[in-house]
Coordinates of C-alpha atoms and ligand atoms in Angstrom, one line a residue:
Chain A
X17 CA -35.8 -25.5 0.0
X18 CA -39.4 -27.1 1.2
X19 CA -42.4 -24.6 1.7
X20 CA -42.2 -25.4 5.0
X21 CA -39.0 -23.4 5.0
X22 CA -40.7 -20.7 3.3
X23 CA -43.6 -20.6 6.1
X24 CA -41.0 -19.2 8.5
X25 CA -41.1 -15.7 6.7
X26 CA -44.5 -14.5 5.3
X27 CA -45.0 -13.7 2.1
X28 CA -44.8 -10.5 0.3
X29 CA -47.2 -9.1 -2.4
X30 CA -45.0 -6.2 -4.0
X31 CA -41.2 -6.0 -3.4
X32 CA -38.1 -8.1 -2.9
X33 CA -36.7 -11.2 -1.4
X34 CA -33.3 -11.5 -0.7
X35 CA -32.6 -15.0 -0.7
X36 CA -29.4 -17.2 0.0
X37 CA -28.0 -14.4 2.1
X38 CA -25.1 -16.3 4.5
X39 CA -26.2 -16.6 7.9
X40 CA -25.8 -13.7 10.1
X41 CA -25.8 -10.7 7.7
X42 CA -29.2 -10.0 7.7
X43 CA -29.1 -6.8 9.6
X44 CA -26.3 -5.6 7.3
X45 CA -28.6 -6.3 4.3
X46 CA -30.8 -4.3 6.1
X47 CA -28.2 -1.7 7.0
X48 CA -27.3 -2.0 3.2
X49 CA -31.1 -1.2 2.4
X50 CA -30.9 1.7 4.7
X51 CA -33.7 -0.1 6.6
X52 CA -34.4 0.5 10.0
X53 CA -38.0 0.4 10.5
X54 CA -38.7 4.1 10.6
X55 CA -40.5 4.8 7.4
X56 CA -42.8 2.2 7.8
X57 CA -42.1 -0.7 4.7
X58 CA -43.0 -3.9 6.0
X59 CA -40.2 -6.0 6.0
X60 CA -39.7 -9.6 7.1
X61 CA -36.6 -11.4 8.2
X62 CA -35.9 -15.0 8.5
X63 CA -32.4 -16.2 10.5
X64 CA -30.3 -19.2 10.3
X65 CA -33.1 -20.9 8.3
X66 CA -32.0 -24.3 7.2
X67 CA -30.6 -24.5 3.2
X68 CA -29.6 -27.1 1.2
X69 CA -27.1 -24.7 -0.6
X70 CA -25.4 -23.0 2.3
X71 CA -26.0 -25.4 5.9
X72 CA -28.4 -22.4 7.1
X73 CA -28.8 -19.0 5.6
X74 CA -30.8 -15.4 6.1
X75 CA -33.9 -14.4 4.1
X76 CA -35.1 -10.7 4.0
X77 CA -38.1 -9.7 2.2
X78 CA -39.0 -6.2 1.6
X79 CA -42.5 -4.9 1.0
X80 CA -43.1 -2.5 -1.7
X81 CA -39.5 -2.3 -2.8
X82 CA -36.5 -3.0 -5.8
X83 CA -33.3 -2.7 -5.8
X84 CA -31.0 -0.1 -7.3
X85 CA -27.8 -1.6 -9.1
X86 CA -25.5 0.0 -6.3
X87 CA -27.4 -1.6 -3.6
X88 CA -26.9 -5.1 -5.2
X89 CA -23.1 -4.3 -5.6
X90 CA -23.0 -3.8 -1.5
X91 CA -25.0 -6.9 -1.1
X92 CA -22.9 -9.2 -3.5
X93 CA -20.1 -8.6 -1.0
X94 CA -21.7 -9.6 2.0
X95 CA -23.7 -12.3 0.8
X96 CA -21.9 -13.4 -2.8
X97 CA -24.6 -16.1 -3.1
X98 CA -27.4 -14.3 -2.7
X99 CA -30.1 -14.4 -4.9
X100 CA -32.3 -11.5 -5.5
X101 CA -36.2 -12.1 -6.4
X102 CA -38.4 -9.5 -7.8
X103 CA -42.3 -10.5 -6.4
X104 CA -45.2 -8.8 -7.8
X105 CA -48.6 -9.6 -7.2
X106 CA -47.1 -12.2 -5.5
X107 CA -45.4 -14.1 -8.5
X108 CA -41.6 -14.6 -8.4
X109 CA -41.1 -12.3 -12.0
X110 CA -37.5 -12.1 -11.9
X111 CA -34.8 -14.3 -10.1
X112 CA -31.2 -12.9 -10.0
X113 CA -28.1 -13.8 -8.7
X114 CA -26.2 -11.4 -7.4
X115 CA -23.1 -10.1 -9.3
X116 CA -19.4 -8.9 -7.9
X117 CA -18.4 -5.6 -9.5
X118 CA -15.0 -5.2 -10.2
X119 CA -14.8 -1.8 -8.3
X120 CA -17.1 -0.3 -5.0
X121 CA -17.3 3.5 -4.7
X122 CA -18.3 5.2 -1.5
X123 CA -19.6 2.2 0.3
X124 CA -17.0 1.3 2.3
X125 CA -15.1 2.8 4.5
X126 CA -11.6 2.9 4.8
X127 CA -10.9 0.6 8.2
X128 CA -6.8 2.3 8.2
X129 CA -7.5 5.4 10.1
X130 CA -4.7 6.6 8.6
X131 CA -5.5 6.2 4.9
X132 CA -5.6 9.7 2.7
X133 CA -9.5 8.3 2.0
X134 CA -10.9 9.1 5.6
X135 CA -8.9 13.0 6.1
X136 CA -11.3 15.4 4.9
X137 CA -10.6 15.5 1.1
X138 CA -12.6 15.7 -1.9
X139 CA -12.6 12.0 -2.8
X140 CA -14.8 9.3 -2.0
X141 CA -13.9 5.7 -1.0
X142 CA -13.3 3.8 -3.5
X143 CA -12.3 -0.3 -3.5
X144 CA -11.1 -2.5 -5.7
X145 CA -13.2 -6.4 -5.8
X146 CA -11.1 -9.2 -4.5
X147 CA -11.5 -12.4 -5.0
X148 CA -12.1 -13.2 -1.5
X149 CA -12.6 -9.1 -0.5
X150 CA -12.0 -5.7 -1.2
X151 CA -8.8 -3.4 -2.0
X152 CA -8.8 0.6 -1.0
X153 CA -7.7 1.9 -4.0
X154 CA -5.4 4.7 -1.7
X155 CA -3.7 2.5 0.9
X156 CA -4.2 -0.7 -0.5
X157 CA -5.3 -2.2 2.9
X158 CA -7.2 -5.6 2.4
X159 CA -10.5 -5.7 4.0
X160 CA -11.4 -9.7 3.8
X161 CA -14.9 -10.3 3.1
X162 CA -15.8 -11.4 6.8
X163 CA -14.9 -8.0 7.6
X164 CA -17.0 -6.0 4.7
X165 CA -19.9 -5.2 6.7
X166 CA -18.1 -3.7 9.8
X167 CA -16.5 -1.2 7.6
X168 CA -19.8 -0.6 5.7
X169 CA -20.4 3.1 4.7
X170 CA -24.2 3.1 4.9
X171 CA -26.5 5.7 6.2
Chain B
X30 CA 7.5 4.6 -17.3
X31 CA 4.4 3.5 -18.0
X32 CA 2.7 6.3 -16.3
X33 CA 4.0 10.2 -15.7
X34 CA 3.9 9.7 -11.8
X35 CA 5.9 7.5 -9.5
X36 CA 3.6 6.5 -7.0
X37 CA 4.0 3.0 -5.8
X38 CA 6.7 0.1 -6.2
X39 CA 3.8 -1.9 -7.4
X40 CA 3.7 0.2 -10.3
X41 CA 6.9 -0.4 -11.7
X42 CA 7.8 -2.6 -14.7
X43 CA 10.8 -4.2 -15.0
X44 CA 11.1 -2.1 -18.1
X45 CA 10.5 0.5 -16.0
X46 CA 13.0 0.0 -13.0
X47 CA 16.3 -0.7 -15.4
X48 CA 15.3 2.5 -17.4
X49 CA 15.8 4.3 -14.6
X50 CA 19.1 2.2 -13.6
X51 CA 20.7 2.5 -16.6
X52 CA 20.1 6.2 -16.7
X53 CA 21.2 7.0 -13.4
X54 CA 24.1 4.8 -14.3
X55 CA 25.0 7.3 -17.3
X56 CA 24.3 9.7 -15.0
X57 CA 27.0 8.6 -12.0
X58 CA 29.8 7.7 -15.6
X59 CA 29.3 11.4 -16.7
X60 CA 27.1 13.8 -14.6
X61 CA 28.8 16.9 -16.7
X62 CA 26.6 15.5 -19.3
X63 CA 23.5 16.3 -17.3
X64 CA 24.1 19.9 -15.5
X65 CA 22.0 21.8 -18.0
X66 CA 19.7 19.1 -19.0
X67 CA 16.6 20.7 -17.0
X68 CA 17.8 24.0 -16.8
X69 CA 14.8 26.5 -16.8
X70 CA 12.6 23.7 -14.6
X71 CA 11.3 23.6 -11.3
X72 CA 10.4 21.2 -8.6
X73 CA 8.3 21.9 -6.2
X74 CA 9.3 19.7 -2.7
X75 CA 5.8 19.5 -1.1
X76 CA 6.7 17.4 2.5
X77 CA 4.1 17.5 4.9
X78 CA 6.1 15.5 7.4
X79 CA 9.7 16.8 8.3
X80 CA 12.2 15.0 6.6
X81 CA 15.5 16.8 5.8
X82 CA 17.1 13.6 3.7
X83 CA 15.0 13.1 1.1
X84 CA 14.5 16.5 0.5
X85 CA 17.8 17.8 0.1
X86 CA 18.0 14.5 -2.1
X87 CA 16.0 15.7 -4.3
X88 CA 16.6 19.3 -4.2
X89 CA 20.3 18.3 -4.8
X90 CA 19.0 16.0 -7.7
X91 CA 17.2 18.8 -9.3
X92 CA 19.6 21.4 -9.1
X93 CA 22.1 19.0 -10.9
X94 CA 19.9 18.8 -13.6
X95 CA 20.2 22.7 -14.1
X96 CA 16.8 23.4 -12.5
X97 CA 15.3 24.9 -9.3
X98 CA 13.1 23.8 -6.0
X99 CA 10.7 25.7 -4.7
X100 CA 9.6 24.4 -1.5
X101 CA 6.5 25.0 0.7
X102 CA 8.2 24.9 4.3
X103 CA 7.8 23.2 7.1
X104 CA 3.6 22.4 7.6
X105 CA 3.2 24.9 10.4
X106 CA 3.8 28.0 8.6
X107 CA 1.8 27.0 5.5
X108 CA -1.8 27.4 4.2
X109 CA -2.2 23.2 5.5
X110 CA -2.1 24.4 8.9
X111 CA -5.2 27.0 8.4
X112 CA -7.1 23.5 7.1
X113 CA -6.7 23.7 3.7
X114 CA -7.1 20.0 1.8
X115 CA -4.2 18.2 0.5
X116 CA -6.3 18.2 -3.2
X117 CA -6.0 22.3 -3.1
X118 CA -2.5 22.2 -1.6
X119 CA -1.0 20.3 -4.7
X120 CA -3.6 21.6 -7.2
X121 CA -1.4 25.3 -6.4
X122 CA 1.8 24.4 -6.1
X123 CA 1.3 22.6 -9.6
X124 CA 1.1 26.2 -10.9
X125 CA 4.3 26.9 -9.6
X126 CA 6.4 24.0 -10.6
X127 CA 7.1 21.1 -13.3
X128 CA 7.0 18.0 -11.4
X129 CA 6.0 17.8 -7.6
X130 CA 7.8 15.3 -4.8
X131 CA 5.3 15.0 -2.2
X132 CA 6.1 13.1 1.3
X133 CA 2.8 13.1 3.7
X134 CA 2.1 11.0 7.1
X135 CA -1.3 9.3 5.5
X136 CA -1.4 6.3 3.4
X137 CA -2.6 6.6 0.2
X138 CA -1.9 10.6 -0.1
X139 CA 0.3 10.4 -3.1
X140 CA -2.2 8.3 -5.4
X141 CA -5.4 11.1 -4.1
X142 CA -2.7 14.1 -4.8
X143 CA -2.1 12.0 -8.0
X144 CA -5.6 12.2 -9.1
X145 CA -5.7 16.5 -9.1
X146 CA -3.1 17.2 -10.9
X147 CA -1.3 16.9 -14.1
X148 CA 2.1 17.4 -13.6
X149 CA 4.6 14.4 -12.8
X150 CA 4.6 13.7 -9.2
X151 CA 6.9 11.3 -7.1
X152 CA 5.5 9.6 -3.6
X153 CA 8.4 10.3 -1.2
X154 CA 6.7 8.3 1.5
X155 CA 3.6 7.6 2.2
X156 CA 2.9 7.0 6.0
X157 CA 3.6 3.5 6.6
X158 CA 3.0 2.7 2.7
X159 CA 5.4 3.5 -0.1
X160 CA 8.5 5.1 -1.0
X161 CA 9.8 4.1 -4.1
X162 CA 12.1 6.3 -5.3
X163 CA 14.3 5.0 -2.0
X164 CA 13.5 1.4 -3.6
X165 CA 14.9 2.2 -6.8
X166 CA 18.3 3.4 -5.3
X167 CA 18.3 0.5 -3.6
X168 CA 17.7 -1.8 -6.4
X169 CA 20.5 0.5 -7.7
X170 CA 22.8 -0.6 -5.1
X171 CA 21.7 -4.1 -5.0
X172 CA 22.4 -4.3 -9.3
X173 CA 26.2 -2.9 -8.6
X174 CA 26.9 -4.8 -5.6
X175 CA 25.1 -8.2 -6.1
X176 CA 23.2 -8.2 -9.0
X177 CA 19.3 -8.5 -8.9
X178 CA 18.6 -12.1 -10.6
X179 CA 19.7 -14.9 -8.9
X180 CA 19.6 -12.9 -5.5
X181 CA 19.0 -14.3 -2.3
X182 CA 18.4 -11.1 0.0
X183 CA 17.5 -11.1 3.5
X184 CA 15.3 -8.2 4.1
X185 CA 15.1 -7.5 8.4
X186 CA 13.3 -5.4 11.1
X187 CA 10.1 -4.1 11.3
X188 CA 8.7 -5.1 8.4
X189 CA 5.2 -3.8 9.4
X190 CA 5.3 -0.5 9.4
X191 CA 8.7 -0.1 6.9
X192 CA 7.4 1.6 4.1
X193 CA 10.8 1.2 2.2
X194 CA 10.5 -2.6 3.0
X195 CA 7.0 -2.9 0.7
X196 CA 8.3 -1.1 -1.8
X197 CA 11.4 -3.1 -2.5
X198 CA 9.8 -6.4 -1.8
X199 CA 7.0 -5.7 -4.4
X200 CA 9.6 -4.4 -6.7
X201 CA 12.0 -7.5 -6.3
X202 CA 8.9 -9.4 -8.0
X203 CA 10.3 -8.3 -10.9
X204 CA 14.1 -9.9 -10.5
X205 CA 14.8 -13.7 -10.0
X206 CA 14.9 -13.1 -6.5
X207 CA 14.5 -15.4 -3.2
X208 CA 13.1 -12.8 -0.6
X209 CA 13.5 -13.9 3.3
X210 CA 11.8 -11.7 5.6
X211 CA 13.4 -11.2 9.6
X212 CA 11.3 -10.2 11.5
X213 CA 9.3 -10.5 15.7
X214 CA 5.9 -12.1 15.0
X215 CA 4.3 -8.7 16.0
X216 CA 6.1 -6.6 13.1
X217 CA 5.6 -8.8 10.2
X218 CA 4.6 -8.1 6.8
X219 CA 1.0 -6.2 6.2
X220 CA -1.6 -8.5 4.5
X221 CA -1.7 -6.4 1.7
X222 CA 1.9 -6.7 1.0
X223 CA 1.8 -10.6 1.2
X224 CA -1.0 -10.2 -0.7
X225 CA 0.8 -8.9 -3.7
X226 CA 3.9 -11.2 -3.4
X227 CA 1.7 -14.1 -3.5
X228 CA 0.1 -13.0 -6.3
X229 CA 3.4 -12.1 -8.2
X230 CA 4.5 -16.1 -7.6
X231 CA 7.8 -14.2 -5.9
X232 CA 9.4 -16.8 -3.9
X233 CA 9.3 -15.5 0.1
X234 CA 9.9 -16.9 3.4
X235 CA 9.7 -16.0 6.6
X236 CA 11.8 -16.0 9.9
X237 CA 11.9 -14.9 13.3
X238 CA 15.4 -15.6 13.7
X239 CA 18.5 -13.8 11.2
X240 CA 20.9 -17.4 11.9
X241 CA 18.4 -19.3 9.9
X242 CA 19.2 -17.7 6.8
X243 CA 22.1 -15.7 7.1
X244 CA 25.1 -17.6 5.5
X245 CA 22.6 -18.3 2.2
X246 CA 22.3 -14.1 1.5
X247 CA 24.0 -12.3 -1.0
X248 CA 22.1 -9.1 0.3
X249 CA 21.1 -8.6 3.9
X250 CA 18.3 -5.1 4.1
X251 CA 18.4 -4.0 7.7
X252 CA 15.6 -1.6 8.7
X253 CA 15.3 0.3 12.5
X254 CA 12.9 -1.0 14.7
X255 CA 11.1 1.7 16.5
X256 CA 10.6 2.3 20.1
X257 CA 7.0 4.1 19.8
X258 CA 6.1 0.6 17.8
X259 CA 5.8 -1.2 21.1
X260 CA 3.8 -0.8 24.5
X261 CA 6.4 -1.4 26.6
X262 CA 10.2 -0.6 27.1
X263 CA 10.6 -4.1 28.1
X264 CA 9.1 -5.8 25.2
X265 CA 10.9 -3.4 22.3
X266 CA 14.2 -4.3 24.3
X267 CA 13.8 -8.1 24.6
X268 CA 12.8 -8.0 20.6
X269 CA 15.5 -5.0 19.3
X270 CA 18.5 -6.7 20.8
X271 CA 17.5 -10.1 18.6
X272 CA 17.8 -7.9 15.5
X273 CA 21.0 -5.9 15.9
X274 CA 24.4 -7.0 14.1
X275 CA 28.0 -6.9 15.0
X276 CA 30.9 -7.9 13.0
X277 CA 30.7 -11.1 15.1
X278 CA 27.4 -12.0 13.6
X279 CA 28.7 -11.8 9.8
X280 CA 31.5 -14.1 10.9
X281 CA 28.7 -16.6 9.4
X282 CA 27.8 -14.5 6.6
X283 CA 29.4 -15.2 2.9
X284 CA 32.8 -12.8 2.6
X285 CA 30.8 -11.2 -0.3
X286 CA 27.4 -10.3 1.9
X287 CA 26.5 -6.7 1.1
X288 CA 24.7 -4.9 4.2
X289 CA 22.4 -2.1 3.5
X290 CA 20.2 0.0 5.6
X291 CA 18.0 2.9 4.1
X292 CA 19.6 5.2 7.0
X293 CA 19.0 6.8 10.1
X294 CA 20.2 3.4 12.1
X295 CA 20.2 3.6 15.0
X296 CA 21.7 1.0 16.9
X297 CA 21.0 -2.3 14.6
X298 CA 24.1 -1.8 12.8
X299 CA 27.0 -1.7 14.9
X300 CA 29.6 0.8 14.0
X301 CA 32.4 -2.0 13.7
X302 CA 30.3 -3.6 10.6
X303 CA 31.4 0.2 9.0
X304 CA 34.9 -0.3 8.2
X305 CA 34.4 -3.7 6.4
X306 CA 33.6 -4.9 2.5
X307 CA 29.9 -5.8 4.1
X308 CA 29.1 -1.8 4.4
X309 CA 27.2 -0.6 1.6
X310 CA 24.6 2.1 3.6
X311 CA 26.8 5.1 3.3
X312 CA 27.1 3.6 -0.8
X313 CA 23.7 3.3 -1.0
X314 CA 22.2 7.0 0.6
X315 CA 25.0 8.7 -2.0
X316 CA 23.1 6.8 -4.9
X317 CA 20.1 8.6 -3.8
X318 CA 21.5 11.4 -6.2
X319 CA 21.9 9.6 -9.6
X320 CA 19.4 7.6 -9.1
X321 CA 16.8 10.6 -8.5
X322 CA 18.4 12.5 -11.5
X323 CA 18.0 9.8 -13.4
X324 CA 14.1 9.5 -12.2
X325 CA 13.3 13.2 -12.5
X326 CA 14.9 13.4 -16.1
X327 CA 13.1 10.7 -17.1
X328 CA 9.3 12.1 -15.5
X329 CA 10.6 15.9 -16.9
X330 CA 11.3 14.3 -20.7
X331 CA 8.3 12.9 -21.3
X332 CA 6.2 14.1 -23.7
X333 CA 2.7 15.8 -22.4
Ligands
ZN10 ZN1 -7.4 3.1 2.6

């Protein structure tokens, strides 16, 4: 990563960057985020920038915002190499990678129409972490990881 | 059984599968020995989805234990049709019985009914997911009629949507068993089934055509291929006619092939296959009763 690189998206003063995010997702990160513009955070995205680590990747940085631990859990399966930066007053305070939880509740939906999870019953989705993807925990359909963000329950 | 419920062949021990064969082998030596065994209990048959077999399988089961059924009736005289949720369907009945057998046309019902409530309750079909009680009378059959290690069983149909298929597959991972799978390229196995046969190391291949395999099987599964499956009448005949047998097909088969279908057939079988050793479907339905004796006596005597 050169500064160069960095030059593409402006920085931020207060808030997050979501680095490392695999090319293409970054309007499911921002889907994650529940960001769509309308309550006015200043947020910058960068698209297929080049990376050393992943051939090209997304960047999306977030003015005047952290994450919650359920919002990195959603992320970590779109974008398992992201890496999650805390700015403040400009200064990169804390650097994390994201981690995979072992389970997902209510963030994903069901994509078997006819799974128990999307009938209207008390329950909430609820996935088990693959390896390479998630589980629903009352069919047991497979949704690969490719296919996490079309199924995404956000919003 | 490592749990109280009976939910999914993927579930089940090995431990937990000859338990129940054993019993319901004690059972079929000496059912006098059982008639009052659950007398004073009750089942309650909650089916959502008509299906007469299993539920006089069951009822029959119970009431040859000693105890009772009550059963909620067909879906469009019941509280489910005014909208009520599965969750408070099976959260009342519980009141009224010991153990539950629930049969519903979504996937996953049986592990959400599962959740709210604490008596025993046994998935009699899922939709297009699970039925394992039907895959432990056929493991039942298989043990008496071939054995279940060193098996070679060719499992045929539509394996898609064949709920009974994922069941026994994913219990076979327990046996020392070589699984082929028989099936048109459009109606093989879901990902989440190979998914768990990979993982179990089970040893599985796949065909499209039955003469590939047949004279290597010690057990051949047929399953019905269904009409509404397909788009067109054209298609589902060029593809049902590949997978239908006749005496003339098993002329390649081993003398000692058992043949076994989880019933209705339709046409797959063919009716001159019914009169030879190979026939082991009318075997297999009648072990339905043992084999869920043995399975409700074991849920009703555990310890809560
Ligand atoms: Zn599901």
């Amino acid at each position: 990563m050169t500064d160069d690189h960095q030059l593409r998206v402006s920085k931020i003063r207060n808030g997050t960057v979501i680095d490392h995010v695999a090319a293409g997702q970054a309007l499911n990160v921002l889907a994650i985020l529940g960001i769509d513009g309308t309550s006015g955070e200043a947020v910058s995205v960068g698209m297929n920038v080049p990376s050393d680590r992943l051939g090209r990747k997304d960047i999306v940085k977030v003015e005047g915002r952290e994450l919650s631990q359920s919002e990195v859990d959603v992320l970590s399966l779109i974008a398992p190499a992201a890496s999650i930066n805390i700015v403040r007053d400009y200064d990169v305070v804390e650097k994390n990678r994201v981690v995979r939880p072992d389970a997902v509740a209510s963030i994903i939906s069901c994509p078997n129409r006819n799974c128990i999870s999307n009938a209207d019953e008390p329950i909430r989705s609820r996935f088990t972490v693959l390896s390479d993807g998630v589980r629903c925990d009352y069919c047991e359909t497979i949704v690969r990881e490719d296919e996490v963000a079309a199924n995404l329950d956000v919003n | 059984m490592r749990q109280d419920h009976l939910i999914s062949a993927s579930h089940l021990s090995r431990e937990d599968i000859e338990a129940v064969l054993d019993r319901a082998a004690d059972i079929d030596d000496d059912p006098a020995a059982f008639r009052q065994r659950h007398a004073g209990k009750v089942l309650g048959l909650c089916f959502f989805e008509p299906s007469t077999r299993t539920r006089m399988s069951f009822d029959s089961a119970m009431k040859r234990l000693g105890g009772q059924t009550v059963d909620m009736g067909p879906v469009e005289s019941s509280s489910v049709k005014k909208g009520e949720t599965l969750a408070d369907t099976v959260r009342v009945v519980e009141g009224y019985a010991d153990a539950l057998v629930l049969r519903h046309p979504s996937e996953g019902a049986a592990t959400m009914a599962a959740e709210f409530v604490d008596v025993p309750l046994v998935n009699a079909g899922d939709g297009a997911g699970q039925h394992p009680s039907q895959t432990l009378l056929d493991l039942y059959t298989i043990r008496e009629n071939a054995g279940l290690d060193d098996l070679t069983i060719g499992i045929m149909g539509d394996l898609k949507y064949g709920r009974t298929v994922h069941s026994l597959a994913e219990a076979l991972t327990n046996f020392d068993a070589s699984q082929h799978f028989i099936s048109p390229e459009s109606l093989r196995l879901p990902r989440n089934v190979r998914y768990d046969l990979h993982a179990s190391g089970a040893q599985v291949r796949e065909h499209t055509e039955l003469d590939e395999v047949l004279p290597e099987l010690d057990v051949l599964y047929v399953t019905r291929i269904q009409r509404e499956r397909f788009p067109d009448e054209n298609e589902y005949r060029k593809v049902a006619g590949q997978y239908q047998i006749d005496s003339e097909t098993l002329e390649a088969a081993a003398d000692d092939l058992t043949v076994m279908h989880p019933l209705p057939r339709v046409d797959e079988i063919s009716p001159d296959i019914d009169d030879t050793d190979h026939a082991t479907y009318f075997e297999q339905a009648h072990n339905g009763i043992p084999v869920r004796m043995a399975l409700l006596d074991i849920l009703l005597s555990q310890d809560r």
